[in-house]
Short mmCIF file of C-alpha atoms in Angstrom, two decimals:
data_model
loop_
_atom_site.label_atom_id
_atom_site.label_comp_id
_atom_site.label_asym_id
_atom_site.label_seq_id
_atom_site.Cartn_x
_atom_site.Cartn_y
_atom_site.Cartn_z
CA MET U 1 169.62 96.19 -109.57
CA LEU U 2 172.80 96.05 -111.61
CA SER U 3 174.69 94.50 -108.71
CA SER U 4 172.02 91.80 -108.34
CA ALA U 5 172.09 91.08 -112.08
CA LEU U 6 175.87 90.67 -112.03
CA TYR U 7 175.58 88.25 -109.11
CA TYR U 8 173.35 85.97 -111.24
CA ARG U 9 175.35 86.43 -114.41
CA LEU U 10 176.20 82.73 -114.76
CA ALA U 11 172.60 81.77 -114.04
CA PHE U 12 171.39 83.94 -116.91
CA GLY U 13 173.94 82.31 -119.21
CA HIS U 14 172.82 78.83 -118.11
CA LEU U 15 169.17 79.76 -118.64
CA GLN U 16 169.93 80.89 -122.17
CA LEU U 17 171.43 77.48 -122.97
CA SER U 18 168.65 75.45 -121.35
CA ASP U 19 165.60 77.51 -122.38
CA SER U 20 165.15 78.39 -126.04
CA ASN U 21 162.43 80.91 -125.15
CA PHE U 22 164.88 83.02 -123.12
CA ARG U 23 166.25 85.45 -125.68
CA CYS U 24 167.03 88.49 -123.51
CA CYS U 25 170.38 87.42 -122.11
CA PRO U 26 172.95 90.24 -122.38
CA SER U 27 175.95 89.65 -124.59
CA LEU U 28 179.51 89.49 -123.28
CA GLU U 29 180.07 93.12 -124.31
CA GLU U 30 176.88 94.19 -122.53
CA TRP U 31 177.88 92.35 -119.33
CA GLU U 32 181.23 94.14 -119.36
CA ARG U 33 179.45 97.47 -119.78
CA VAL U 34 177.06 96.66 -116.91
CA GLU U 35 180.04 95.80 -114.70
CA LYS U 36 181.71 99.14 -115.45
CA ILE U 37 178.53 101.12 -114.86
CA CYS U 38 177.86 99.29 -111.60
CA GLY U 39 181.29 100.17 -110.27
CA PHE U 40 180.83 103.75 -111.46
CA LEU U 41 177.46 104.17 -109.73
CA GLN U 42 178.64 102.57 -106.48
CA VAL U 43 180.13 105.84 -105.23
CA PHE U 44 176.81 107.64 -105.87
CA TYR U 45 174.92 104.88 -104.09
CA GLU U 46 177.11 105.24 -101.00
CA ALA U 47 176.74 109.04 -101.01
CA THR U 48 172.96 108.78 -101.36
CA ASN U 49 172.77 106.41 -98.39
CA ALA U 50 174.95 108.71 -96.29
CA PHE U 51 172.99 111.88 -97.11
CA SER U 52 169.56 110.26 -96.84
CA GLY U 53 169.90 109.34 -93.17
CA SER U 54 167.37 110.82 -90.77
CA ASN U 55 169.45 111.16 -87.58
CA TYR U 56 173.05 111.84 -88.54
CA PRO U 57 173.53 113.78 -91.85
CA THR U 58 175.56 116.69 -90.45
CA SER U 59 178.09 118.92 -92.18
CA ASN U 60 181.13 116.67 -91.60
CA LEU U 61 179.71 114.03 -93.97
CA TYR U 62 179.54 116.25 -97.02
CA PHE U 63 183.14 116.76 -98.13
CA SER U 64 184.35 113.15 -97.96
CA GLN U 65 181.43 111.85 -100.02
CA VAL U 66 181.55 114.59 -102.64
CA PHE U 67 185.33 114.25 -102.91
CA LYS U 68 184.96 110.57 -103.80
CA ILE U 69 182.38 111.48 -106.45
CA GLN U 70 184.67 114.07 -108.04
CA LEU U 71 187.62 111.69 -107.97
CA LYS U 72 185.54 108.99 -109.69
CA LEU U 73 184.25 111.41 -112.32
CA SER U 74 187.79 112.65 -112.99
CA GLU U 75 188.97 109.08 -113.50
CA GLU U 76 186.14 108.31 -115.92
CA CYS U 77 186.79 111.50 -117.90
CA ASN U 78 190.26 110.10 -118.65
CA SER U 79 189.06 106.53 -119.19
CA SER U 80 190.18 104.59 -122.25
CA ASP U 81 186.58 103.38 -122.66
CA ASP U 82 184.72 105.78 -124.96
CA PHE U 83 181.35 104.89 -123.45
CA MET U 84 182.40 105.57 -119.85
CA ARG U 85 184.39 108.66 -120.83
CA ARG U 86 181.34 110.16 -122.53
CA ILE U 87 179.13 109.50 -119.48
CA GLY U 88 181.75 110.81 -117.05
CA SER U 89 182.34 113.99 -119.06
CA GLN U 90 178.65 114.86 -119.24
CA MET U 91 178.15 114.28 -115.52
CA PHE U 92 181.31 116.19 -114.62
CA VAL U 93 179.95 119.34 -116.28
CA LYS U 94 176.86 119.25 -114.05
CA PHE U 95 178.87 118.29 -110.99
CA ASN U 96 181.17 121.31 -111.34
CA LYS U 97 178.22 123.67 -110.94
CA TYR U 98 177.88 122.47 -107.35
CA TRP U 99 181.53 121.77 -106.51
CA SER U 100 182.75 125.19 -107.65
CA GLU U 101 180.29 127.00 -105.36
CA PHE U 102 180.16 124.79 -102.27
CA ASN U 103 180.48 126.54 -98.91
CA LEU U 104 184.00 126.33 -97.48
CA LEU U 105 182.52 125.60 -94.05
CA LEU U 106 181.58 122.16 -95.36
CA ALA U 107 185.29 121.46 -95.88
CA ILE U 108 186.25 123.02 -92.54
CA ALA U 109 183.76 120.69 -90.84
CA VAL U 110 185.93 117.75 -91.86
CA VAL U 111 188.79 119.17 -89.78
CA PHE U 112 186.67 118.70 -86.65
CA ASP U 113 185.85 115.09 -87.52
CA PRO U 114 188.46 113.01 -85.60
CA ARG U 115 188.44 110.39 -88.36
CA TYR U 116 189.77 112.87 -90.93
CA LYS U 117 191.08 116.19 -89.49
CA PHE U 118 192.98 118.53 -91.82
CA GLN U 119 195.01 115.64 -93.21
CA PHE U 120 192.01 114.48 -95.23
CA ILE U 121 191.57 117.94 -96.75
CA GLU U 122 195.21 117.98 -97.76
CA PHE U 123 195.05 114.40 -99.04
CA SER U 124 191.91 115.13 -101.09
CA TYR U 125 193.21 118.29 -102.75
CA ASN U 126 196.55 116.66 -103.47
CA LYS U 127 194.68 113.89 -105.30
CA LEU U 128 192.51 116.32 -107.24
CA TYR U 129 194.81 119.28 -107.95
CA GLY U 130 198.34 118.21 -107.01
CA THR U 131 200.57 119.22 -104.11
CA GLY U 132 200.39 122.82 -102.84
CA SER U 133 197.30 123.82 -104.84
CA ASN U 134 195.62 127.20 -104.46
CA GLU U 135 192.40 125.43 -103.52
CA LEU U 136 194.08 123.87 -100.48
CA VAL U 137 195.57 127.21 -99.42
CA LYS U 138 192.12 128.78 -99.70
CA ILE U 139 190.63 126.19 -97.32
CA ARG U 140 193.46 126.58 -94.83
CA ASN U 141 193.19 130.38 -94.85
CA ALA U 142 189.42 130.18 -94.42
CA LEU U 143 189.90 127.90 -91.41
CA PHE U 144 192.23 130.37 -89.68
CA ASP U 145 190.00 133.30 -90.60
CA VAL U 146 186.99 131.66 -88.96
CA TYR U 147 189.06 130.73 -85.91
CA ASN U 148 190.41 134.26 -85.50
CA GLU U 149 186.88 135.62 -85.84
CA TYR U 150 185.86 133.45 -82.89
CA VAL U 151 188.85 134.74 -80.95
CA LYS U 152 187.56 138.28 -81.42
CA THR U 153 183.97 137.35 -80.58
CA PHE U 154 184.71 135.21 -77.50
CA ASN U 155 187.57 137.10 -75.93
CA ILE U 156 188.74 135.02 -72.96
CA PRO U 157 191.26 136.72 -70.62
CA GLY U 158 194.69 135.14 -70.61
CA ALA U 159 194.08 133.19 -73.82
CA SER U 160 196.02 133.39 -77.06
CA SER U 161 194.37 135.99 -79.28
CA SER U 162 195.20 134.60 -82.69
CA CYS U 163 196.43 131.60 -84.60
CA SER U 164 199.19 131.79 -87.19
CA ARG U 165 198.48 130.58 -90.68
CA GLY U 166 202.03 129.42 -91.14
CA SER U 167 203.68 128.96 -94.49
CA ASN U 168 201.68 128.71 -97.70
CA GLU U 169 203.74 125.69 -98.64
CA VAL U 170 201.98 122.37 -98.07
CA TYR U 171 204.14 119.37 -97.26
CA SER U 172 202.91 116.01 -98.48
CA HIS U 173 204.48 112.72 -97.50
CA GLY U 174 202.05 110.43 -99.28
CA SER U 175 203.46 107.65 -101.40
CA LYS U 176 203.58 108.36 -105.14
CA ASP U 177 203.04 104.66 -105.86
CA GLN U 178 199.81 104.72 -103.89
CA GLU U 179 198.51 107.72 -105.84
CA ASP U 180 199.22 105.99 -109.15
CA ASN U 181 197.34 102.82 -108.16
CA GLN U 182 193.75 103.65 -109.13
CA SER U 183 192.40 100.34 -107.84
CA PHE U 184 193.63 101.09 -104.32
CA ASP U 185 190.71 102.10 -102.10
CA VAL U 186 190.82 105.84 -101.50
CA LEU U 187 190.13 105.62 -97.77
CA GLU U 188 192.73 102.90 -97.31
CA GLU U 189 195.16 105.14 -99.14
CA PHE U 190 194.29 107.99 -96.78
CA ASP U 191 195.08 105.74 -93.79
CA GLN U 192 198.69 105.63 -94.99
CA PHE U 193 198.87 109.32 -95.82
CA ASP U 194 201.12 111.41 -93.54
CA THR U 195 201.72 115.13 -93.25
CA PHE U 196 203.45 117.64 -91.03
CA GLU U 197 201.02 120.44 -91.88
CA PHE U 198 199.83 122.50 -88.88
CA VAL U 199 202.44 121.11 -86.50
CA SER U 200 203.71 124.56 -85.53
CA GLY U 201 200.32 126.28 -85.65
CA ALA U 202 198.53 123.64 -83.59
CA GLN U 203 200.52 124.56 -80.50
CA LYS U 204 198.97 128.06 -80.53
CA VAL U 205 195.33 126.96 -80.78
CA ASN U 206 193.16 127.72 -77.74
CA TRP U 207 190.71 124.90 -77.02
CA ASN U 208 188.05 127.25 -75.58
CA TYR U 209 187.65 128.92 -78.96
CA LEU U 210 188.03 125.67 -80.84
CA SER U 211 185.21 123.95 -78.93
CA LYS U 212 182.81 126.81 -79.72
CA LEU U 213 183.82 126.75 -83.37
CA ALA U 214 183.35 122.98 -83.60
CA ARG U 215 179.98 123.18 -81.87
CA ASP U 216 178.64 125.72 -84.36
CA ILE U 217 180.00 124.07 -87.50
CA LEU U 218 179.23 120.42 -86.73
CA CYS U 219 175.60 121.16 -85.90
CA VAL U 220 174.94 122.30 -89.49
CA LEU U 221 172.70 119.80 -91.26
CA VAL U 222 173.28 118.50 -94.77
CA LEU U 223 169.78 118.97 -96.19
CA THR U 224 168.77 116.61 -98.97
CA VAL U 225 165.74 115.63 -101.00
CA ALA U 226 164.62 112.07 -101.63
CA SER U 227 166.54 110.55 -104.55
CA GLU U 228 163.25 109.34 -106.03
CA SER U 229 162.01 112.93 -106.11
CA ALA U 230 165.24 114.26 -107.56
CA PHE U 231 165.31 111.83 -110.51
CA SER U 232 161.59 111.20 -111.05
CA LEU U 233 160.05 112.47 -114.29
CA GLY U 234 156.54 112.37 -112.84
CA GLY U 235 154.74 115.16 -111.07
CA ARG U 236 154.43 115.63 -107.32
CA ILE U 237 151.53 113.73 -105.77
CA LEU U 238 149.85 114.73 -102.53
CA ASP U 239 149.64 111.54 -100.48
CA GLN U 240 147.55 111.06 -97.34
CA PHE U 241 150.27 112.51 -95.12
CA ARG U 242 150.88 115.64 -97.14
CA SER U 243 147.17 116.27 -97.71
CA SER U 244 146.71 116.50 -93.93
CA LEU U 245 148.87 119.61 -93.66
CA SER U 246 147.29 122.73 -92.29
CA PRO U 247 146.20 125.44 -94.76
CA GLN U 248 148.92 127.78 -93.46
CA ILE U 249 151.68 125.22 -94.17
CA VAL U 250 150.27 124.42 -97.61
CA GLU U 251 150.16 128.13 -98.46
CA ALA U 252 153.76 128.55 -97.32
CA LEU U 253 154.90 125.58 -99.43
CA VAL U 254 153.10 126.91 -102.49
CA CYS U 255 154.71 130.33 -102.02
CA ILE U 256 158.14 128.76 -101.72
CA LYS U 257 157.63 126.74 -104.90
CA ASP U 258 156.43 129.80 -106.86
#
């Protein structure tokens, strides 16, 4: 709605000049605020569309979308605009409740997405916490721990039995100028990001184990609720579809809600 209003911004201004009865035209300050809010909410709109799909919302989608949300909130928390900084700070407090406790498998799933691989994890944590952060080391160690667990579970004769974690030092070759340019699209910036992380360890990975690990992680679904339900202040209404549920299903749903 905000995007549509901005598109007809000049038309609203013209209507105000030509029609004396039109007295609801936003002021210049209000238009500027709408423009900022629209850009701020764009990242949430994209994440909602990605997570609300019916056929494809699997685990590899989670990290990239949530990373962009955190990056946007972090930027707004340091904004020079008091209005946007206040909104960003309040939302960031709620966001941290979910970000601080998210399952590390949802980050590991990105490694098996050929569009991102581990480079995106490194790129993301470098943007959020700086180079060589403890959070990045935790993800990398968790990845090797899960892989080694699969090595023990699916012991294939003649295969390498473990994978080295390598050094705890993370090497980043991203451009400092790109990181400082906040208007530069984050995914375009990632396209130019380079790293030599995992070069030595990758040679020791056995693809038999890796395929089993990828199969199990990528099949995990990202479960969501309808955005209308999440933000609605009204009560739940039993429509014609839900009222046709069997008594056993209704009883189970009531027990779950209790």
